[in-house]
Tab-separated table of C-alpha atoms in Angstrom:
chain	number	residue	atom	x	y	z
A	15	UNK	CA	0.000	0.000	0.000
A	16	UNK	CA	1.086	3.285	-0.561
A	17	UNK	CA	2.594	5.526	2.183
A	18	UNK	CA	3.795	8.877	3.175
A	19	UNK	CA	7.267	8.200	5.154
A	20	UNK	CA	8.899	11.326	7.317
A	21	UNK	CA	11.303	11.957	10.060
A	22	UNK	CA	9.764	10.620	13.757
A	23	UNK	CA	9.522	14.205	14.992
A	24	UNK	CA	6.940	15.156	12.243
A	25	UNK	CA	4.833	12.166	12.516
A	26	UNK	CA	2.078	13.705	14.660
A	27	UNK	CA	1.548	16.662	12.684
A	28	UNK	CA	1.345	14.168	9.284
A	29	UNK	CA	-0.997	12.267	11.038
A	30	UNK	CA	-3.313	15.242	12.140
A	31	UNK	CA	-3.022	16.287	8.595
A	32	UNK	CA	-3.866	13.245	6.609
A	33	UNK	CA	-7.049	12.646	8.741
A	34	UNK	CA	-8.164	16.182	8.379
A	35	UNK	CA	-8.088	16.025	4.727
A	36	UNK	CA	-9.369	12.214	4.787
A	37	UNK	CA	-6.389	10.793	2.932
A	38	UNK	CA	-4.836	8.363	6.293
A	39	UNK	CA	-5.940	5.149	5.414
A	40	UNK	CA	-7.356	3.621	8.983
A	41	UNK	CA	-7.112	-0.093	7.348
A	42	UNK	CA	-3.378	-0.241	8.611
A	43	UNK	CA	-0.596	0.671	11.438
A	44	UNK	CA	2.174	3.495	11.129
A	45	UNK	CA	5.035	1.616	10.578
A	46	UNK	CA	9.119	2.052	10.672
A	47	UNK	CA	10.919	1.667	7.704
A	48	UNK	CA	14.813	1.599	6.823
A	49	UNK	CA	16.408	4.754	7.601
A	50	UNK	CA	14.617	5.351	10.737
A	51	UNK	CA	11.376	7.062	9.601
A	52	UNK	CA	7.907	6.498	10.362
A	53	UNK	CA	5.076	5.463	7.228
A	54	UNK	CA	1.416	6.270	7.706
A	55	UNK	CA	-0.683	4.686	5.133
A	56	UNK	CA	-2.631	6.368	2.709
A	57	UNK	CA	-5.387	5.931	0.350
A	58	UNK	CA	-3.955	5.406	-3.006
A	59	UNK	CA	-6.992	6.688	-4.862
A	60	UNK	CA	-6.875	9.971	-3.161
A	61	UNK	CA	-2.864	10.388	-3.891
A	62	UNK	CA	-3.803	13.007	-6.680
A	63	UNK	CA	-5.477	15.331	-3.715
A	64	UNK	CA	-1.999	15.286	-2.127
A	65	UNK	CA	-0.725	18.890	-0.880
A	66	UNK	CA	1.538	18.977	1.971
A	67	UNK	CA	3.539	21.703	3.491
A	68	UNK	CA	7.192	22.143	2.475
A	69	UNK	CA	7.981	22.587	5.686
A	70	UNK	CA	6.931	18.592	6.580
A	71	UNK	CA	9.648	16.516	4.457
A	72	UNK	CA	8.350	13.559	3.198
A	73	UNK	CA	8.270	10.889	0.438
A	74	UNK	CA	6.524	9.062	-1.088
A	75	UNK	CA	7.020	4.792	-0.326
A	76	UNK	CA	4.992	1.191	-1.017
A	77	UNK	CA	4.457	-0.718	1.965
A	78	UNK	CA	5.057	-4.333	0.895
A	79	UNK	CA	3.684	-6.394	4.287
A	80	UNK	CA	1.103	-3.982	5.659
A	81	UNK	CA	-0.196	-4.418	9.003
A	82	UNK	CA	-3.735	-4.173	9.906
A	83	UNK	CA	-5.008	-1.442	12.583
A	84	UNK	CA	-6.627	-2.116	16.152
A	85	UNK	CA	-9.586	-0.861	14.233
A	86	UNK	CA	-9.744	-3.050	11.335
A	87	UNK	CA	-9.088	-6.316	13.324
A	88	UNK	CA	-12.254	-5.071	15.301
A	89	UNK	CA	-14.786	-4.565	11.948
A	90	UNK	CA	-16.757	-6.954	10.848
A	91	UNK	CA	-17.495	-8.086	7.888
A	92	UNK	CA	-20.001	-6.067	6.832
A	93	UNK	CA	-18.361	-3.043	7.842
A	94	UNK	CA	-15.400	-3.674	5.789
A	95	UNK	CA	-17.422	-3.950	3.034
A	96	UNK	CA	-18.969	-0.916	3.465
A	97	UNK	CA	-15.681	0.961	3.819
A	98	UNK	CA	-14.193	-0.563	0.898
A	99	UNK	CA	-17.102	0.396	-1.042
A	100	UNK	CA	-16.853	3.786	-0.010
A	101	UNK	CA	-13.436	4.567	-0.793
A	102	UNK	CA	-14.052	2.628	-3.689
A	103	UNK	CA	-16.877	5.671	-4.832
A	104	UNK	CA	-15.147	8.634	-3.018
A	105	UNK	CA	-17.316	11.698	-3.569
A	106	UNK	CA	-20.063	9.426	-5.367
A	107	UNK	CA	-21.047	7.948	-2.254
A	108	UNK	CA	-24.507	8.350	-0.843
A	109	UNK	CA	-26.941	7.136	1.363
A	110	UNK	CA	-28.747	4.997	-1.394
A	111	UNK	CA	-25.913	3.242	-1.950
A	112	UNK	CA	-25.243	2.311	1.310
A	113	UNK	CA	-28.953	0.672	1.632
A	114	UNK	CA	-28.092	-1.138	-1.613
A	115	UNK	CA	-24.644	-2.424	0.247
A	116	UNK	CA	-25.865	-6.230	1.412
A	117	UNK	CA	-25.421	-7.132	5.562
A	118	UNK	CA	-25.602	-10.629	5.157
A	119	UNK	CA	-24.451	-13.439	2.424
A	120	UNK	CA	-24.176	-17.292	1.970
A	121	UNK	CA	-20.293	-18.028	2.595
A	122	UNK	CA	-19.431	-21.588	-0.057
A	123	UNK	CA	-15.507	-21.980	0.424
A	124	UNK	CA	-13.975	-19.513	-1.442
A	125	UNK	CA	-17.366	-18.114	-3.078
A	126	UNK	CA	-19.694	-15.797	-1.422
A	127	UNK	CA	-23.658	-15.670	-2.640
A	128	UNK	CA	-24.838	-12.345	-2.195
A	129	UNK	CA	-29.041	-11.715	-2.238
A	130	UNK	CA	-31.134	-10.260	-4.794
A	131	UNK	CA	-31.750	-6.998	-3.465
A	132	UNK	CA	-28.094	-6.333	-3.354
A	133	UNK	CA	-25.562	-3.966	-5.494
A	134	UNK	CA	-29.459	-2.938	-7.823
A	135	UNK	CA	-28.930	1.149	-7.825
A	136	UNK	CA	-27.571	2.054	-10.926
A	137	UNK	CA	-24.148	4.127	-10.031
A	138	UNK	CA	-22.610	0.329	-9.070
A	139	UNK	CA	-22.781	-0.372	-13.355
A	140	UNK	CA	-20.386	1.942	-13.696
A	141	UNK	CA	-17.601	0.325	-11.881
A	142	UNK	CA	-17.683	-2.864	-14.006
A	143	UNK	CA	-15.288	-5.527	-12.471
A	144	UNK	CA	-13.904	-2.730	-10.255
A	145	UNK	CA	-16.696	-3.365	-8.368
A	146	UNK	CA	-16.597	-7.219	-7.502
A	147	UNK	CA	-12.973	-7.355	-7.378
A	148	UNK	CA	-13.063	-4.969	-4.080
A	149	UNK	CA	-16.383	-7.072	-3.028
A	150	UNK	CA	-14.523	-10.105	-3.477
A	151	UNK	CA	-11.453	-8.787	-1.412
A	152	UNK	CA	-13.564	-7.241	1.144
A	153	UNK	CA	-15.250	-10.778	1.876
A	154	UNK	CA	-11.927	-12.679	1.568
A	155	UNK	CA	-13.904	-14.508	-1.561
A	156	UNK	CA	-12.034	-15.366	-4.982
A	157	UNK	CA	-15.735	-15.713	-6.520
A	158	UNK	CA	-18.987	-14.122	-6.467
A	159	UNK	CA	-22.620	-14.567	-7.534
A	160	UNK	CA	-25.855	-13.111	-6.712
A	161	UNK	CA	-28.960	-14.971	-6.092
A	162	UNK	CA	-32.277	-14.415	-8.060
A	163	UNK	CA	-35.485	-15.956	-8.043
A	164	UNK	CA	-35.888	-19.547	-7.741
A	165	UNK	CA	-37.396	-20.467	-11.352
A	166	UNK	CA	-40.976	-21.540	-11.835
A	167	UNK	CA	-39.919	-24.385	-13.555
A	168	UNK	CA	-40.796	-27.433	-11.372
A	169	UNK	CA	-37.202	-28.214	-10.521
A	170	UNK	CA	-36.766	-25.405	-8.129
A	171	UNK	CA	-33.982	-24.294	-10.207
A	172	UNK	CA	-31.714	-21.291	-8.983
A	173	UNK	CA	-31.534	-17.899	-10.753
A	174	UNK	CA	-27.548	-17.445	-9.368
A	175	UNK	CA	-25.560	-14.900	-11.691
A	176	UNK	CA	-22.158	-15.424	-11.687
A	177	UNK	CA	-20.031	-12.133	-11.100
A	178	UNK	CA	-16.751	-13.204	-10.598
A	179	UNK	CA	-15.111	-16.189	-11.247
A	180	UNK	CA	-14.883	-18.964	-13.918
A	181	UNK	CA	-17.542	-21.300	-12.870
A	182	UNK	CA	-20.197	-21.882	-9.201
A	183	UNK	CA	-18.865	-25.079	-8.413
A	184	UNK	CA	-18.714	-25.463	-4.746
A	185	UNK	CA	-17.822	-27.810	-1.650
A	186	UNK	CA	-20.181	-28.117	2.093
A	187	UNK	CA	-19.620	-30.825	4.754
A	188	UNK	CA	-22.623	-31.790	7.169
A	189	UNK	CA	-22.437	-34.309	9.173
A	190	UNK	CA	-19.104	-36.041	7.745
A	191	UNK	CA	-20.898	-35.651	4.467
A	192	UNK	CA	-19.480	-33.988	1.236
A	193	UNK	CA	-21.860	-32.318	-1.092
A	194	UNK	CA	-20.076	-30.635	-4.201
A	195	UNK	CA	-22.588	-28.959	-6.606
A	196	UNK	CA	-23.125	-25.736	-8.756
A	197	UNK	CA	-24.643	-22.807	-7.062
A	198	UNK	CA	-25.654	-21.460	-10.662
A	199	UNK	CA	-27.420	-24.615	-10.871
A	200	UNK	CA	-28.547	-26.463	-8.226
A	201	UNK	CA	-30.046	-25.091	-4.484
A	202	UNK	CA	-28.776	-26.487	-1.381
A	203	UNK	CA	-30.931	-25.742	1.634
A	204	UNK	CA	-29.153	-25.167	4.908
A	205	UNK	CA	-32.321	-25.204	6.370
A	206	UNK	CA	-32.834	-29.063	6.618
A	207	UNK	CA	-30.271	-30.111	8.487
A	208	UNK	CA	-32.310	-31.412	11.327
A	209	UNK	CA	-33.973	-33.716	8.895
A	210	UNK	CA	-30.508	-34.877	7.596
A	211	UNK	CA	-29.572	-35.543	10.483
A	212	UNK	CA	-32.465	-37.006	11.519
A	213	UNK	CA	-32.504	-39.490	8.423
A	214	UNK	CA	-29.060	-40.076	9.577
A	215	UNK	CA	-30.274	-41.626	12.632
A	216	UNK	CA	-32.632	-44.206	11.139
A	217	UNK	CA	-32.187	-48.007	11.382
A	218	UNK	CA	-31.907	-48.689	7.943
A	219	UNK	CA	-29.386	-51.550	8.046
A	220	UNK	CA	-29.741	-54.542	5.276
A	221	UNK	CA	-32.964	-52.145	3.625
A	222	UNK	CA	-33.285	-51.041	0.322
A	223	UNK	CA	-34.272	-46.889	-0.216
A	224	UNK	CA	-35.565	-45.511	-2.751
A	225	UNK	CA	-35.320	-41.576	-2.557
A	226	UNK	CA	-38.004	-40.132	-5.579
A	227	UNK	CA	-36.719	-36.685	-5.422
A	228	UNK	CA	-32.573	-37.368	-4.825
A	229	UNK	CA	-31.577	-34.024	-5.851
A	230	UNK	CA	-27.585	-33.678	-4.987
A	231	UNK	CA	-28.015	-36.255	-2.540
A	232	UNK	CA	-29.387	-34.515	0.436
A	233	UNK	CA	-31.223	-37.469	2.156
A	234	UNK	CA	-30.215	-40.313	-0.392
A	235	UNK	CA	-26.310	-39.922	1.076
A	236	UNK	CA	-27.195	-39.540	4.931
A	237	UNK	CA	-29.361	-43.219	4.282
A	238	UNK	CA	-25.903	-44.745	2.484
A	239	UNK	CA	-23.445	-43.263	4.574
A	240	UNK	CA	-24.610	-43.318	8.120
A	241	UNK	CA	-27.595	-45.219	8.293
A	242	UNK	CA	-26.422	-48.304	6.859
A	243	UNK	CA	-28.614	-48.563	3.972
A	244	UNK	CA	-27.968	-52.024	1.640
A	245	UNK	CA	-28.698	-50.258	-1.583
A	246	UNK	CA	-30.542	-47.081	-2.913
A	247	UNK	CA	-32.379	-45.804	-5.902
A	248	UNK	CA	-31.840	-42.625	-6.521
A	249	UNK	CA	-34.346	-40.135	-8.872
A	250	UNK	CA	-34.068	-36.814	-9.901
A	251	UNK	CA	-35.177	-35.154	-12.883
A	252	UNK	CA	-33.038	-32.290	-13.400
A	253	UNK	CA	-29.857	-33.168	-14.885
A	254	UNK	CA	-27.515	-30.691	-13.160
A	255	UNK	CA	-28.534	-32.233	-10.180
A	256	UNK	CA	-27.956	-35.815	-11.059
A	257	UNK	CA	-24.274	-34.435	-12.349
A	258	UNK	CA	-23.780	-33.314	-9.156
A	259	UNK	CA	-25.317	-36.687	-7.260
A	260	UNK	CA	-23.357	-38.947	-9.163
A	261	UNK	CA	-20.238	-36.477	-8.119
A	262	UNK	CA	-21.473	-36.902	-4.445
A	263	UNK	CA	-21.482	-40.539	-4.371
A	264	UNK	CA	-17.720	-40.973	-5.849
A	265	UNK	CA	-16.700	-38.608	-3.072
A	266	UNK	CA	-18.129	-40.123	-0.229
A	267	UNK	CA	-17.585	-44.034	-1.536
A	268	UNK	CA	-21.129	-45.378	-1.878
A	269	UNK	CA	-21.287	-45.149	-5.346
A	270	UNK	CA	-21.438	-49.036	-5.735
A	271	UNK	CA	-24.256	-48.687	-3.432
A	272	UNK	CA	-26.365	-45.969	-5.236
A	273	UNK	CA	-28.563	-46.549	-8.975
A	274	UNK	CA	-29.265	-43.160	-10.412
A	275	UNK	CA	-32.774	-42.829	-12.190
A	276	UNK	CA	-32.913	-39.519	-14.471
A	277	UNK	CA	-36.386	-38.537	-15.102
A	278	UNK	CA	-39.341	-37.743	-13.233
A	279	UNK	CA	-40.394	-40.621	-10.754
A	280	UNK	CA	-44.051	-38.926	-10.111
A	281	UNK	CA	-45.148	-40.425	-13.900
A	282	UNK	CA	-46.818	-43.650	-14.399
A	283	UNK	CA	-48.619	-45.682	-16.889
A	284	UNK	CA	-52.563	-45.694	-16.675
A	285	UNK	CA	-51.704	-49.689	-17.581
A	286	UNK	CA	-50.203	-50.340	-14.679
A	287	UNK	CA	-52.675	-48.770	-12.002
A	288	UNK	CA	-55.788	-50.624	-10.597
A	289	UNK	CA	-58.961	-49.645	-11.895
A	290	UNK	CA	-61.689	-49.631	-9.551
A	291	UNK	CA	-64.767	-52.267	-10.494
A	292	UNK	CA	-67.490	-51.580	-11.895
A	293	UNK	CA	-68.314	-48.746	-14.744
A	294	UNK	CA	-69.601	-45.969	-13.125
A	295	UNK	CA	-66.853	-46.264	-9.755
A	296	UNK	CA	-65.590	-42.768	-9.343
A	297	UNK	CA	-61.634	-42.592	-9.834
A	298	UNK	CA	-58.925	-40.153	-10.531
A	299	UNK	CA	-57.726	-39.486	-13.976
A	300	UNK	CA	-55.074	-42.001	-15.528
A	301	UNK	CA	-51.515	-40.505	-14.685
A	302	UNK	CA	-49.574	-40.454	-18.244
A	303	UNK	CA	-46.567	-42.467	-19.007
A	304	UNK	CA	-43.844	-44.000	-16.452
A	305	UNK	CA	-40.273	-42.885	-16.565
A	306	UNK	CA	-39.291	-45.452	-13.406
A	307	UNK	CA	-39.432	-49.042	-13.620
A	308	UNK	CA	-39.410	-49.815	-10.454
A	309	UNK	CA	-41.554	-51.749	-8.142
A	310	UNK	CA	-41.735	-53.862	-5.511
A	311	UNK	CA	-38.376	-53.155	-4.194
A	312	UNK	CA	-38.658	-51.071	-1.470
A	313	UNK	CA	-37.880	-51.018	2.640
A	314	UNK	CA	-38.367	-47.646	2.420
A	315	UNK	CA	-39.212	-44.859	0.207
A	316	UNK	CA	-38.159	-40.834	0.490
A	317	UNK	CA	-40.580	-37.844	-0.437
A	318	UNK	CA	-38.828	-34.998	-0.359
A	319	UNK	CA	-40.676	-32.519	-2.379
A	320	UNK	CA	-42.021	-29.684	-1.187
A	321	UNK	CA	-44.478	-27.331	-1.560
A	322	UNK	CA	-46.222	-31.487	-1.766
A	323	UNK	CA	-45.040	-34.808	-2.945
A	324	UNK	CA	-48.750	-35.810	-3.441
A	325	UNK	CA	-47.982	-36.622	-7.027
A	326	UNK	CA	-45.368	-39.112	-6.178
A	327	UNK	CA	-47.785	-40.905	-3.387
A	328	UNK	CA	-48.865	-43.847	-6.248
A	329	UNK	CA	-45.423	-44.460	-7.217
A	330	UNK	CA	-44.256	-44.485	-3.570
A	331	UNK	CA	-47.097	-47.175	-3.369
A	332	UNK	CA	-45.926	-48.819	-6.277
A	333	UNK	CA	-42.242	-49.445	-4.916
A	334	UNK	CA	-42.949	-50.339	-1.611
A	335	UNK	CA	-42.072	-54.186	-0.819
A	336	UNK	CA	-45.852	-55.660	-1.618
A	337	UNK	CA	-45.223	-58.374	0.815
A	338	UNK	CA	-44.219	-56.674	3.938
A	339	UNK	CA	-44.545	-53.242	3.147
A	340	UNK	CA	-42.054	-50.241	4.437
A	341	UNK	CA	-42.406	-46.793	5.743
A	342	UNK	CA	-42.903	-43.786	3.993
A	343	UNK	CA	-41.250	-40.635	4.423
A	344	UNK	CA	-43.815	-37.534	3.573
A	345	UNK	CA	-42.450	-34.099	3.097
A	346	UNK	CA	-45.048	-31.570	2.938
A	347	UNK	CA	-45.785	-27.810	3.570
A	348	UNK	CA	-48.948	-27.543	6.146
A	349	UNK	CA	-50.854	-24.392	6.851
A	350	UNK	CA	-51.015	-23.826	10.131
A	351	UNK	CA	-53.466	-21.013	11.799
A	352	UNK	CA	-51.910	-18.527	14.243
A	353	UNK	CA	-52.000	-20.705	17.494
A	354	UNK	CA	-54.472	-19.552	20.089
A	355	UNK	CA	-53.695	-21.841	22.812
A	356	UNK	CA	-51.445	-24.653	22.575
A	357	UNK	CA	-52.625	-26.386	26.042
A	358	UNK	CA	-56.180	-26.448	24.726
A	359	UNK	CA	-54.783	-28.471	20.976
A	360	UNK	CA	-56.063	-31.997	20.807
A	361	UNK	CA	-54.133	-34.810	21.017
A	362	UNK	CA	-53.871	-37.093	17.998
A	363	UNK	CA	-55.845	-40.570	19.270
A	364	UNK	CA	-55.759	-43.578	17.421
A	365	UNK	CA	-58.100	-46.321	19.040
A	366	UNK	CA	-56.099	-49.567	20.869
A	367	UNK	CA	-56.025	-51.828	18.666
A	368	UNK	CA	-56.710	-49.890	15.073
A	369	UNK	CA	-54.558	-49.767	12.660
A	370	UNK	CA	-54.382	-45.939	12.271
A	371	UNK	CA	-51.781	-44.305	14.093
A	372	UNK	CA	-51.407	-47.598	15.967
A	373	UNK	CA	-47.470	-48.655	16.862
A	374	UNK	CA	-46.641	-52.491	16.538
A	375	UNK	CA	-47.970	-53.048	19.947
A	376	UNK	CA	-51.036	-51.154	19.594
A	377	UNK	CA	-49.902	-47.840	21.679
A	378	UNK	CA	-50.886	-44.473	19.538
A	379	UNK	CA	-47.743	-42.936	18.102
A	380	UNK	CA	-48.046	-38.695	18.844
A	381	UNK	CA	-45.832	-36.805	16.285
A	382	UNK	CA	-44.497	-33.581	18.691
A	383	UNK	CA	-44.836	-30.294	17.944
A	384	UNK	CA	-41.213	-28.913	18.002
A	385	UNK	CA	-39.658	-31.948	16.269
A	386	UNK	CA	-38.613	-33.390	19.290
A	387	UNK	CA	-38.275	-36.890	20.224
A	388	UNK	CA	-42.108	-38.389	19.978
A	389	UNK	CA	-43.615	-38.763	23.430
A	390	UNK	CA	-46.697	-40.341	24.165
A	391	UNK	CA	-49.485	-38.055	24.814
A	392	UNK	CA	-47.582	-35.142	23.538
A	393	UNK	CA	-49.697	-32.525	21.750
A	394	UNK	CA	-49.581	-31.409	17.952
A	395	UNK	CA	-50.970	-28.703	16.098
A	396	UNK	CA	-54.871	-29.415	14.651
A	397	UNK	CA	-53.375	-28.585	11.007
A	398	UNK	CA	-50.934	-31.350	11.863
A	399	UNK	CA	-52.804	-33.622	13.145
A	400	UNK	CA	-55.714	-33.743	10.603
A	401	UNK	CA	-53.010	-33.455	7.355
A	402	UNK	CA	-51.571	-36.855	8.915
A	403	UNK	CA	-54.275	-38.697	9.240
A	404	UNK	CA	-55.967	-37.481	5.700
A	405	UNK	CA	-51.964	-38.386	4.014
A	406	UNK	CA	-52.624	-42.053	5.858
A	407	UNK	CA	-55.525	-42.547	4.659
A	408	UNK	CA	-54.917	-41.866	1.408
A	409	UNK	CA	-51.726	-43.620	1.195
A	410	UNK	CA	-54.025	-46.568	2.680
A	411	UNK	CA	-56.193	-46.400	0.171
A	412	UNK	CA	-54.053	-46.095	-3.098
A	413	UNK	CA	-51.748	-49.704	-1.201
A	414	UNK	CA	-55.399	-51.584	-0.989
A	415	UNK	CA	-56.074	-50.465	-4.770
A	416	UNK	CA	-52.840	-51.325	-5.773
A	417	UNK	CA	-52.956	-54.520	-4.469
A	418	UNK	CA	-56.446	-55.497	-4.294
A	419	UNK	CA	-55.986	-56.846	-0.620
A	420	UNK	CA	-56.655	-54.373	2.963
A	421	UNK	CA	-53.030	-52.549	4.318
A	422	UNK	CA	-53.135	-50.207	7.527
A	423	UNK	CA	-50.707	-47.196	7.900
A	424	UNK	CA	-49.582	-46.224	10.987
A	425	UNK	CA	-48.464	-42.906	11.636
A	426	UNK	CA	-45.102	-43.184	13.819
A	427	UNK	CA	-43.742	-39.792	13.945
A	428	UNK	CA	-44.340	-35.965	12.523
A	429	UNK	CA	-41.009	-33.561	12.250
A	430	UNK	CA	-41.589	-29.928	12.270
A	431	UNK	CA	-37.843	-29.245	9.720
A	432	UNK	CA	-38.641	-25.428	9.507
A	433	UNK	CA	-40.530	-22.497	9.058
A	434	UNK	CA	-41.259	-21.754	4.884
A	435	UNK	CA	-43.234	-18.992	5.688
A	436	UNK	CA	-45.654	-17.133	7.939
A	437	UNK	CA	-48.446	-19.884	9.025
A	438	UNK	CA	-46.726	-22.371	6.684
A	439	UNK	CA	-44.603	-25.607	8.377
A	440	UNK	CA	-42.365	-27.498	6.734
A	441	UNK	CA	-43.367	-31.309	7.625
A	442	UNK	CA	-42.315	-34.833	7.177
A	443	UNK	CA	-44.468	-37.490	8.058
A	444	UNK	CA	-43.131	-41.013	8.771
A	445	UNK	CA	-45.462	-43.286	8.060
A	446	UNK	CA	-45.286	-47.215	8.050
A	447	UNK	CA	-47.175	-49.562	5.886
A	448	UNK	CA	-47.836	-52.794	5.721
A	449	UNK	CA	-50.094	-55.840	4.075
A	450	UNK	CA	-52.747	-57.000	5.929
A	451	UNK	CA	-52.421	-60.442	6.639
A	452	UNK	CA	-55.576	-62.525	5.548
């Protein structure tokens, strides 16, 4: 960095004079260099506004190993954005720009994912890469991209621009797992955690999973790596995702363990679903064509679609183990009405001995508000409890058309994973399945 190097006795009155004319630059200490004399920083953008007093010798020097001031080791991040940025402008700076100036980001390694509402006023498109390169350097990032909307396309496909950098591929560990996909691609959703985790938990030792909406992996490696899964089927239909999936599974060694299905599981043939007797029985239109020939292979079958997997509820039926059956896992977004008063919420009943909500010993299973550990007795929200019960018997009655033959579901367990919105609860039912035996 540039400095301004003088005798020790006139350091003080440099000093006073570079701040009064807003030239010191505060990033970094005074330091000694050969010869005895003292450097104070300056900013080199404002080296053309330079006019000392003869009188206060001086020259002009580089400061190869600059140290950083009390001050700047205090900032924060955001705060040494915002000073960048405004010695960056100078004179241009104003308080619009400074509302435009983000407070937060997504950190991936080396790449930092700045929000859509960021760097919009139009004085920051005159900088061109001026602009990102003191972003980046600010952040300590070597790449940057800004989010947009997630696209209407199905897929929940990002809108990520890339702004500096060659391409958005990126690296995150949870839970001893590595996920490496494209940020201007694919989303990643730190926000389910608890659920991976969760899955991570599961006895799934000698079962067979098969995970309709795989995405990168999110769920499909937690079952293979931790919870001991025998084999999985993985499906996804958008093909950056599946890149970055099949990627996933090298890394973390279960790719002998994994079958990737591109194309989208919730499709099947009208051929190979049961239609009801008789001509005038009421039924739902034929689904069209199937991309996913599977079926009766399953231990265990993942939903995890959101806003609803409803549409993949047949062809979860369809891969379940006909003989024994498995549990479903549900994802869905629930409604839920301001709560009035949680200590007057029902509980959810099933009656001893029925096959709804009914644990292998006849006890009701109580999915828990907070996403706790299930307790007996525990109370749910209404929304909760009634989407359950309508999702199991549903799911009860697409297995007994199926099939031709009586199943019961049994709900075991409800996890609240988050928050999407105001009233709106990110779910995940866990619901078990089986054949009933004539």
């Amino acid at each position: 960095v540039p400095a301004l190097a003088t005798e020790p006795q006139f350091a003080q009155r440099l000093r006073e004079h570079l701040e009064e004319e807003q030239l010191l630059d505060g990033r970094y200490r005074l330091q000694e260099v050969p010869g005895g004399r003292v450097a104070l920083p300056v900013l080199e953008e404002k080296l053309s506004q330079l006019r000392l007093h003869q009188e206060m010798p001086y020259g002009l020097v580089w400061i190869q190993d600059p140290v950083p001031s009390r001050a700047a080791r205090r900032q924060t991040p955001a705060q040494k954005l915002r000073d960048e940025l405004r010695r960056l402008l100078g004179e241009s700076w104003s308080e619009e720009l400074e509302r435009d100036v983000p407070r937060a980001w997504q950190r991936h390694g080396d790449l930092v994912l700045l929000s859509e509402d960021s760097f919009r006023a139009a004085p920051w498109e005159k900088l061109g890469p001026a602009l990102w390169e003191t972003v980046a350097s600010a952040l300590g990032a070597r790449r940057l991209a800004r989010r947009g909307r997630v696209l209407p396309d199905g897929m929940r496909s990002p809108s990520v621009t890339l702004l500096l950098g060659q391409d958005g591929w990126v690296e995150h560990v949870d839970n001893g797992i590595r996920y490496t996909f494209d940020v201007t691609k694919c989303m990643f959703s730190p926000g389910n955690i608890t659920e991976k985790l969760r899955v991570a938990s599961l006895p799934c030792s000698g079962e067979v999973l098969v995970d309709l909406y795989a995405g990168i992996g999110y769920f499909t490696l937690p079952y293979l790596v931790h919870a001991a899964a025998a084999f999985a089927h993985a499906c996804e239909w958008n093909s950056h995702a599946v890149e970055a999936l099949q990627r996933n599974l090298v890394l973390n060694g279960v790719q002998d363990r994994c079958r990737v299905h591109l194309g989208d599981s919730r499709q099947v043939s009208g051929a190979d679903w049961p239609r009801p007797p008789g001509p005038h029985a009421a039924s739902a239109s034929p689904p069209l064509s199937f991309q996913l020939e599977l079926r009766d292979i399953a231990d265990r079958v993942n939903l995890g679609l959101i806003p609803s997997s409803e549409e993949g509820w047949p062809v979860a039926c369809r891969v379940l183990k006909k003989g024994t059956g498995g549990v479903l896992h549900i994802h869905h977004n629930v409604e839920t009405l301001p709560a009035l008063a949680l200590s007057q919420t029902p509980v959810l009943q099933a009656e001893r001995g029925s096959p709804e909500g009914a644990g292998s010993d006849g006890e009701a299973q109580h999915p828990t508000e907070e996403g706790g550990k299930e307790t007996l007795g525990a109370r749910i929200r209404p929304e909760w409890r009634r989407w359950a019960e309508a999702t199991a018997a549903r799911i009860r009655e697409l297995l007994a058309e199926l099939h031709g033959q009586p199943w019961r579901t049994s709900i075991l367990h409800v996890e609240a994973v988050k928050s999407y919105a105001p009233h709106v609860h990110h779910l995940v039912l866990d619901l078990e399945c089986r054949p009933t035996l004539p």
